[in-house]
Amino acid sequence: MFRRHARLARLRAWTAQEFAIRIKRARFRSFARRMDKKVITLLKSQAYIDGTWTGAPGFAVLDKATGAEIARVPDLGADEARLAITAAERAFKPWAKLLAKERAAILRRWYELILDHADELALLLTKEQGKPLTEAKGEVIYGAGFVGFNAEQAKRIYGEVIPSHKPDARVMVTKYPVGVVAAITPWNFPVAMITRKVTPALAAGCTIVVKPAEDTPLCALALAALAERAGVPKGVFNVVTCKDPVAVGKVLTTDSRVRMVTFTGSTEVGKILMAQASGTVKKIGLELGGNAPLIVFDDADISRAVTGAMASKFRNAGQTCVSANRILVQAGIFDAFVAALTAEVAKHKVGAGVDAGVTQGPLINLQAVEKVEAHLADAIAKGAKVIAGGKRHKLGKTFFEPTVVTGIGRSMRMWNEETFGPVAAITRFATDEEAIELANSTPFGLAAYVFTRDLARTFRMSDALDFGIIGINEGLTSTEVAPFGGVKESGLGREGSHHGVEEFVELKYTLIGGL
Ligand code: SIN
């Protein structure tokens, strides 16, 4: 009786707001518990080669927030990589020979299954990668978008008839799948970067061997499990897990049966893979490092610029190759922008991605934290000023404080290299010409962002910036309907949109004479 009274008194003492928060938390906890059970259906601890789950548990995949082991997956090597290529080669002709609408139907089923399992995939993604659950769910939807889009695109790989150069001839161009593809995928988007590579390849009629990042192989295996249920035939989509990527990467880039390599990761590794693939003259698709400038002009809508900078800079704790790495702010708006951004950064809640309200999870590993620290130490030694954050978070492990730093410049590491962490690095400029010069002063050219309300400036900046992706008054540009990719040392080729599928076809010109 007494306990009941005490409980009622406690309940009455809660404000409506506290009450709402507690209900939300309880719902979230029960959701997470339910999801934990469901994930088990997609949690695989074997690799997937030739339609068979294979390999003994090898290396541990850790929950990035807690360090607990989620599962063990096989540590495969060169021999298994060759077996996967053999399977993909055997499956290639029958898959390529299917009618486009038959391949489309299978991809469509896969798309629906991914959406049906979006919550489970998101939880698995949060655990093995670290990003907050809402962001993980966003990635699953984004990743599924490539599957749905390419299911449609499979039916639209059109050839051409070109006006002939001879009176009695016809000039015909037809398109064929390139053959067996190898995909080497990153840890920062363990669902979307796989679907963005695998589904245009499959739509075009190619077969594929995927080597997922060693930090995040579980989403790749979960996707394979759903592909199997969708009816993707054996050998068409293979996943080779390994702890040390060198041996498997070497086979995938040098085996003559592989006709295309597609990679997302650092420019440094991309150059090695490109050199290895040159021995057998493979087609190559590379999504490499960026060093994105985000330019805020005096005439910008400041709250839109802050929202855009937050989205671009702090998405996935700054671990994206399109993250704003250098924020360039015009002198007249500088102080107001820095104050508004810092206020927004202060609202960030750092913690385990599965916890309610968390907006920034841990970084992927200790090396990532050390790189952020080294960039900050270098910048501070050269005169930069920390406005917020600047050190490891009190939660320890790989949690890092959301950070704002001003006064960055050309001599600093964070100007020249991707920091790949939650650090908004800001500098001041005076004129449009200076902004363009500063923005382009990098060997990279993936994404750039501009905040302005001047229409003429919008077009001038879009023309003048040497980057593959330009966001005007937008900090988030990624979508399955548009081409993603960079210029200069940021890569080769495009992913997403109809351009993405075209990367996986070869053109054949046939001249029909004597007509
Ligand atoms: C990446 O960081 O590699 C991809 C980011 C995106 O697709 O938006």
XYZ file of C-alpha atoms and ligand atoms in Angstrom:
523
model
C 0.000 0.000 0.000
C 2.745 2.398 1.062
C 4.795 1.516 -2.029
C 1.780 2.222 -4.243
C 1.323 5.674 -2.657
C 4.985 6.499 -3.040
C 4.822 5.497 -6.723
C 1.722 7.630 -7.315
C 3.387 10.585 -5.582
C 6.446 10.172 -7.802
C 4.260 10.016 -10.909
C 2.391 13.171 -9.877
C 5.684 15.000 -9.322
C 6.706 14.434 -12.967
C 5.981 17.286 -15.290
C 4.166 16.475 -18.525
C 7.469 16.838 -20.326
C 9.284 14.402 -18.020
C 6.408 12.009 -18.447
C 6.656 12.177 -22.235
C 10.424 11.648 -22.112
C 10.071 8.604 -19.848
C 7.404 7.036 -22.059
C 9.600 7.652 -25.100
C 12.584 6.019 -23.363
C 10.535 3.003 -22.263
C 9.180 2.538 -25.791
C 12.685 2.822 -27.181
C 14.053 0.244 -24.711
C 11.335 -2.223 -25.574
C 11.899 -1.553 -29.296
C 15.636 -2.212 -28.855
C 14.904 -5.452 -26.933
C 12.528 -6.650 -29.647
C 15.014 -5.676 -32.320
C 17.816 -7.481 -30.530
C 15.873 -10.713 -30.926
C 14.902 -10.044 -34.530
C 18.449 -9.171 -35.591
C 19.425 -12.752 -34.885
C 17.576 -13.824 -38.031
C 19.938 -11.682 -40.108
C 23.054 -12.102 -37.999
C 25.321 -14.358 -40.028
C 28.676 -15.706 -38.963
C 29.711 -17.312 -42.229
C 30.784 -15.880 -45.559
C 28.541 -16.311 -48.614
C 30.163 -17.894 -51.661
C 28.389 -19.593 -54.561
C 25.054 -19.538 -52.745
C 26.524 -21.359 -49.740
C 27.185 -20.099 -46.214
C 30.761 -21.092 -45.657
C 33.829 -20.767 -43.400
C 34.541 -21.215 -39.710
C 34.155 -18.337 -37.247
C 37.409 -16.388 -37.349
C 37.735 -12.771 -36.266
C 35.453 -10.895 -33.883
C 33.189 -8.071 -34.986
C 32.756 -5.654 -32.105
C 29.914 -3.427 -30.988
C 31.567 -0.053 -31.540
C 29.892 1.566 -28.520
C 30.556 -1.148 -25.932
C 33.463 -3.153 -27.336
C 31.416 -6.357 -26.838
C 31.684 -9.089 -29.441
C 28.628 -9.232 -31.731
C 29.724 -12.232 -33.797
C 32.731 -13.943 -35.340
C 33.077 -14.193 -39.104
C 35.488 -16.202 -41.257
C 38.933 -14.822 -41.905
C 39.226 -15.897 -45.529
C 42.214 -15.551 -47.822
C 43.402 -15.715 -51.411
C 42.085 -19.252 -52.057
C 38.538 -18.411 -51.005
C 38.678 -15.174 -53.012
C 39.561 -17.259 -56.098
C 36.694 -19.673 -55.320
C 34.309 -16.728 -55.163
C 35.577 -15.462 -58.527
C 35.092 -18.950 -60.003
C 31.515 -18.968 -58.704
C 30.851 -15.486 -60.081
C 32.335 -16.432 -63.443
C 30.168 -19.586 -63.638
C 27.056 -17.608 -62.743
C 27.797 -14.751 -65.137
C 26.409 -16.044 -68.463
C 23.093 -17.393 -67.122
C 22.534 -14.179 -65.128
C 23.418 -11.930 -68.067
C 21.100 -13.982 -70.311
C 18.039 -13.460 -68.122
C 15.565 -10.981 -69.518
C 16.101 -7.522 -68.094
C 12.668 -7.697 -66.503
C 13.573 -10.980 -64.800
C 16.674 -9.437 -63.211
C 14.544 -6.410 -62.323
C 11.961 -8.570 -60.555
C 14.613 -10.226 -58.381
C 16.143 -6.854 -57.477
C 12.683 -5.518 -56.685
C 12.076 -8.438 -54.275
C 15.427 -7.735 -52.634
C 14.438 -4.066 -52.273
C 11.163 -5.000 -50.576
C 12.898 -7.435 -48.227
C 15.440 -4.778 -47.204
C 12.611 -2.373 -46.402
C 10.720 -5.101 -44.508
C 13.847 -5.643 -42.394
C 14.862 -1.992 -42.150
C 14.654 -1.850 -38.341
C 16.722 -4.980 -37.850
C 19.314 -3.899 -40.377
C 19.493 -0.469 -38.752
C 20.146 -1.979 -35.328
C 22.836 -4.272 -36.717
C 24.365 -1.280 -38.507
C 24.368 0.825 -35.330
C 26.032 -1.951 -33.382
C 28.783 -2.788 -35.830
C 29.398 0.752 -37.128
C 28.399 3.038 -34.245
C 26.115 5.649 -35.857
C 22.883 6.548 -34.005
C 19.882 4.361 -34.727
C 17.915 7.074 -36.556
C 20.897 7.724 -38.824
C 21.332 3.983 -39.353
C 17.686 3.661 -40.364
C 18.232 6.587 -42.732
C 21.177 4.750 -44.255
C 19.132 1.573 -44.723
C 16.416 3.533 -46.549
C 19.081 5.358 -48.586
C 20.774 2.025 -49.367
C 17.481 0.386 -50.317
C 16.913 3.309 -52.686
C 19.760 2.052 -54.899
C 18.196 -1.404 -55.037
C 14.773 -0.041 -56.020
C 16.234 2.421 -58.507
C 18.444 -0.163 -60.197
C 15.599 -2.690 -60.354
C 13.928 -0.135 -62.631
C 17.123 0.830 -64.410
C 17.790 -2.805 -65.401
C 15.028 -2.366 -67.985
C 16.458 0.863 -69.389
C 19.935 -0.047 -70.548
C 19.304 1.095 -74.113
C 21.518 0.808 -77.176
C 21.657 3.265 -80.101
C 21.338 3.408 -83.856
C 23.594 6.214 -85.115
C 22.995 7.964 -88.489
C 25.328 6.090 -90.795
C 28.411 7.389 -92.611
C 27.599 5.113 -95.625
C 24.432 4.966 -97.745
C 24.056 1.170 -97.487
C 24.952 0.648 -93.844
C 23.582 0.838 -90.354
C 25.653 1.872 -87.303
C 24.459 0.069 -84.213
C 25.647 0.355 -80.604
C 24.678 -2.329 -78.112
C 25.534 -2.661 -74.435
C 26.868 -5.713 -72.596
C 27.695 -6.329 -68.945
C 31.418 -6.006 -68.233
C 31.543 -9.459 -66.559
C 32.701 -10.400 -63.084
C 33.049 -7.362 -60.808
C 34.959 -7.076 -57.525
C 33.717 -4.566 -54.966
C 35.811 -3.444 -52.007
C 33.555 -1.530 -49.662
C 34.087 0.817 -46.681
C 32.999 0.728 -43.026
C 31.334 4.148 -42.886
C 28.184 3.144 -44.822
C 28.117 -0.665 -44.534
C 24.691 -0.985 -46.188
C 24.481 1.854 -48.708
C 27.958 1.497 -50.186
C 27.245 -2.169 -50.914
C 23.869 -1.611 -52.544
C 25.253 1.385 -54.466
C 27.878 -0.867 -56.082
C 26.182 -4.256 -56.224
C 22.791 -3.329 -57.654
C 23.875 -1.394 -60.773
C 26.286 -4.266 -61.502
C 23.530 -6.856 -61.105
C 21.066 -4.736 -63.101
C 23.531 -4.599 -65.997
C 23.953 -8.402 -65.909
C 27.297 -8.585 -64.093
C 28.037 -10.893 -61.190
C 29.989 -9.678 -58.175
C 32.362 -10.576 -55.353
C 32.211 -8.179 -52.396
C 34.935 -7.806 -49.806
C 33.350 -5.770 -47.005
C 35.423 -3.731 -44.551
C 36.802 -5.809 -41.683
C 35.136 -3.490 -39.126
C 31.655 -3.953 -40.614
C 31.126 -7.288 -42.410
C 27.803 -8.124 -40.713
C 25.581 -5.780 -42.744
C 27.103 -7.197 -45.936
C 26.213 -10.724 -44.802
C 22.719 -9.620 -43.738
C 22.220 -8.122 -47.201
C 23.403 -11.398 -48.741
C 20.881 -13.309 -46.612
C 18.095 -11.082 -47.948
C 19.415 -11.361 -51.517
C 19.293 -15.152 -51.161
C 15.668 -14.946 -49.974
C 14.881 -12.619 -52.882
C 16.045 -15.290 -55.328
C 19.423 -13.917 -56.429
C 20.906 -17.083 -57.991
C 23.952 -18.714 -56.484
C 27.283 -17.241 -57.502
C 25.748 -13.933 -58.612
C 26.497 -12.097 -55.338
C 29.308 -13.370 -53.131
C 30.669 -11.952 -49.870
C 34.230 -12.797 -48.819
C 35.043 -11.696 -45.258
C 38.615 -11.240 -44.072
C 40.532 -9.525 -41.300
C 43.517 -8.455 -43.388
C 42.339 -7.030 -46.707
C 45.691 -7.253 -48.513
C 45.651 -10.877 -49.751
C 42.001 -10.874 -50.841
C 42.356 -7.390 -52.349
C 45.362 -8.561 -54.353
C 43.429 -11.486 -55.851
C 40.394 -9.339 -56.641
C 42.500 -6.747 -58.445
C 44.851 -9.080 -60.311
C 42.807 -12.171 -61.295
C 42.201 -11.855 -65.031
C 38.635 -13.207 -64.702
C 37.602 -10.072 -62.813
C 36.800 -7.405 -65.430
C 36.013 -4.468 -63.155
C 37.034 -3.296 -59.695
C 34.915 -0.816 -57.764
C 36.274 0.620 -54.533
C 35.274 3.186 -51.929
C 37.932 4.255 -49.458
C 41.054 6.347 -49.129
C 42.900 7.844 -52.082
C 46.061 6.137 -50.851
C 44.529 2.639 -51.069
C 42.672 3.541 -54.273
C 45.984 4.281 -55.993
C 47.390 0.884 -54.937
C 44.293 -0.948 -56.201
C 44.351 1.020 -59.445
C 47.993 0.067 -60.015
C 47.243 -3.595 -59.270
C 44.220 -3.615 -61.599
C 46.239 -2.085 -64.431
C 48.097 -5.388 -64.964
C 44.984 -6.914 -66.538
C 43.493 -3.584 -67.755
C 40.316 -3.805 -65.715
C 37.615 -1.189 -65.733
C 37.764 0.733 -62.501
C 35.393 2.762 -60.352
C 36.904 4.713 -57.477
C 35.162 6.764 -54.781
C 38.101 8.170 -52.851
C 38.893 10.850 -50.336
C 37.354 14.296 -50.314
C 38.351 17.536 -48.659
C 35.052 19.339 -48.968
C 34.881 23.111 -48.601
C 31.659 24.570 -47.216
C 31.445 28.253 -48.131
C 29.138 30.629 -46.272
C 28.703 34.037 -47.902
C 27.627 37.218 -46.099
C 24.228 37.041 -47.822
C 23.481 33.482 -46.642
C 20.422 32.510 -44.635
C 22.401 31.881 -41.457
C 20.099 29.296 -39.930
C 20.045 27.356 -43.217
C 23.846 27.542 -43.372
C 24.148 26.222 -39.808
C 21.700 23.378 -40.510
C 23.620 22.523 -43.681
C 26.988 22.656 -41.934
C 25.711 20.450 -39.095
C 24.333 17.892 -41.543
C 27.404 17.830 -43.723
C 29.962 17.967 -40.897
C 28.426 15.861 -38.134
C 26.587 13.155 -40.109
C 28.149 9.845 -39.065
C 30.366 11.793 -36.600
C 32.135 13.407 -39.549
C 33.154 10.069 -41.001
C 31.985 10.579 -44.581
C 34.031 11.471 -47.618
C 31.595 14.306 -48.384
C 31.891 15.843 -44.882
C 32.642 19.572 -44.817
C 36.350 19.437 -43.994
C 37.038 23.179 -44.358
C 34.327 25.691 -43.489
C 35.044 29.016 -45.194
C 33.001 31.928 -43.842
C 32.899 35.465 -45.256
C 34.129 38.147 -42.840
C 30.795 39.980 -42.440
C 28.922 36.930 -41.157
C 31.849 35.155 -39.473
C 31.165 35.865 -35.789
C 27.417 35.296 -36.074
C 27.913 32.012 -37.942
C 30.521 30.677 -35.488
C 28.268 31.561 -32.524
C 25.194 29.933 -34.118
C 27.096 26.799 -35.132
C 28.676 26.468 -31.679
C 25.228 26.749 -30.059
C 23.949 23.973 -32.316
C 26.992 21.778 -31.628
C 26.349 22.145 -27.889
C 22.997 20.392 -28.377
C 24.686 17.235 -29.627
C 24.232 14.207 -27.385
C 27.157 11.805 -27.536
C 26.613 8.173 -26.600
C 25.856 4.652 -27.760
C 23.848 4.805 -30.978
C 21.137 2.527 -29.550
C 20.335 4.972 -26.751
C 17.409 7.346 -27.179
C 18.263 10.915 -28.103
C 21.882 10.206 -29.047
C 22.977 12.246 -32.059
C 26.643 11.270 -32.223
C 28.021 7.781 -31.716
C 31.599 6.594 -31.236
C 34.265 6.813 -33.931
C 35.031 3.564 -35.712
C 38.274 2.723 -33.865
C 41.163 4.111 -31.855
C 43.222 5.021 -34.936
C 40.367 7.280 -36.034
C 40.412 9.037 -32.649
C 44.188 9.391 -32.796
C 43.996 10.961 -36.246
C 41.480 13.554 -35.035
C 43.705 14.315 -32.040
C 46.795 14.643 -34.224
C 44.990 17.044 -36.583
C 43.813 19.158 -33.655
C 47.228 19.225 -31.985
C 48.844 20.278 -35.270
C 46.229 23.012 -35.852
C 46.501 24.366 -32.293
C 50.308 24.431 -32.502
C 49.968 26.508 -35.686
C 47.569 29.052 -34.171
C 44.030 27.605 -34.479
C 41.621 28.229 -31.582
C 39.303 25.607 -30.061
C 35.848 27.135 -29.506
C 34.064 23.954 -28.351
C 35.046 20.370 -27.576
C 38.543 19.432 -28.677
C 39.191 16.229 -26.741
C 38.049 12.672 -26.067
C 34.578 12.515 -24.550
C 34.177 11.628 -20.877
C 32.484 8.391 -21.979
C 35.974 7.207 -22.966
C 36.628 4.484 -25.577
C 36.304 6.031 -29.041
C 33.817 8.754 -28.164
C 34.986 12.244 -29.140
C 33.553 15.635 -28.258
C 31.800 17.521 -31.063
C 34.361 20.195 -31.783
C 34.514 23.673 -33.306
C 37.879 25.203 -34.175
C 38.606 28.524 -35.896
C 41.658 30.011 -37.584
C 42.578 27.010 -39.707
C 44.976 27.577 -42.597
C 46.944 26.060 -45.452
C 49.916 24.882 -43.376
C 47.715 22.645 -41.240
C 46.995 18.936 -41.635
C 43.267 19.531 -41.267
C 43.378 21.849 -44.281
C 45.138 19.324 -46.491
C 43.777 15.967 -45.305
C 40.347 14.672 -44.334
C 40.027 14.755 -40.552
C 37.182 12.203 -40.742
C 35.860 13.128 -37.333
C 33.441 15.504 -35.561
C 35.524 18.646 -35.996
C 34.081 21.774 -37.636
C 37.231 23.557 -38.853
C 36.530 27.169 -39.791
C 38.393 29.986 -41.491
C 37.545 33.490 -42.737
C 37.645 34.892 -46.295
C 36.916 38.256 -47.888
C 35.983 37.967 -51.591
C 34.359 35.473 -53.982
C 37.685 35.039 -55.798
C 39.455 34.227 -52.539
C 36.749 31.684 -51.611
C 37.105 29.940 -54.981
C 40.886 29.882 -54.751
C 40.844 28.537 -51.178
C 38.181 25.930 -51.970
C 39.982 24.610 -55.039
C 43.426 24.567 -53.417
C 43.395 20.800 -52.879
C 44.202 17.750 -54.985
C 40.733 16.425 -54.079
C 37.424 17.243 -55.738
C 34.485 15.283 -54.365
C 31.906 17.616 -52.784
C 31.603 21.344 -52.109
C 28.840 23.352 -50.461
C 27.853 26.987 -50.904
C 25.420 29.055 -48.851
C 24.192 32.221 -50.549
C 20.940 33.894 -51.542
C 22.428 35.493 -54.657
C 21.310 33.651 -57.797
C 24.149 34.885 -60.004
C 26.693 33.843 -57.362
C 25.043 30.412 -57.212
C 25.764 29.782 -60.885
C 29.247 31.352 -60.747
C 30.219 29.127 -57.819
C 28.725 26.006 -59.352
C 30.856 26.620 -62.469
C 34.048 27.641 -60.669
C 34.331 24.919 -58.021
C 36.337 21.893 -59.187
C 34.223 19.247 -57.469
C 31.946 16.438 -58.689
C 29.084 17.312 -56.322
C 27.931 20.828 -55.417
C 25.344 21.530 -52.727
C 23.883 25.041 -52.889
C 22.093 25.911 -49.649
C 22.111 22.158 -48.909
C 24.443 20.123 -46.711
C 23.106 16.718 -47.725
C 23.259 15.903 -51.418
C 23.374 12.097 -51.508
C 20.515 10.281 -53.227
C 20.132 7.285 -55.506
C 18.763 9.466 -58.324
C 21.884 11.632 -58.765
C 25.469 10.779 -59.789
C 27.869 10.565 -56.838
C 31.582 10.886 -57.565
C 34.566 13.144 -57.703
C 37.212 14.720 -59.914
C 40.996 14.960 -59.495
C 42.273 12.549 -56.801
C 38.765 11.942 -55.452
C 38.125 9.195 -57.933
C 36.899 7.890 -61.244
C 33.366 7.207 -62.417
C 29.988 7.817 -60.839
C 27.652 5.818 -58.607
C 23.886 6.225 -58.440
C 21.471 7.439 -61.132
C 21.465 6.053 -64.678
C 25.151 7.066 -64.936
C 25.967 4.551 -62.196
C 24.601 1.625 -64.213
C 26.449 2.736 -67.327
C 29.765 2.145 -65.481
C 29.031 -1.599 -65.576
C 28.457 -1.964 -69.324
C 30.727 -2.231 -72.325
C 29.724 -0.696 -75.641
C 29.814 -2.738 -78.822
C 29.703 -1.000 -82.191
C 28.355 -3.136 -85.030
C 28.467 -1.857 -88.618
C 25.951 -3.636 -90.851
C 26.953 -3.054 -94.475
C 25.550 -4.040 -97.904
C 21.977 -3.120 -97.024
C 30.959 8.073 -48.352
O 31.302 8.753 -47.415
O 31.750 7.276 -48.869
C 29.575 8.130 -48.932
C 28.758 9.219 -48.428
C 27.387 9.268 -49.046
O 26.979 8.391 -49.808
O 26.698 10.238 -48.773
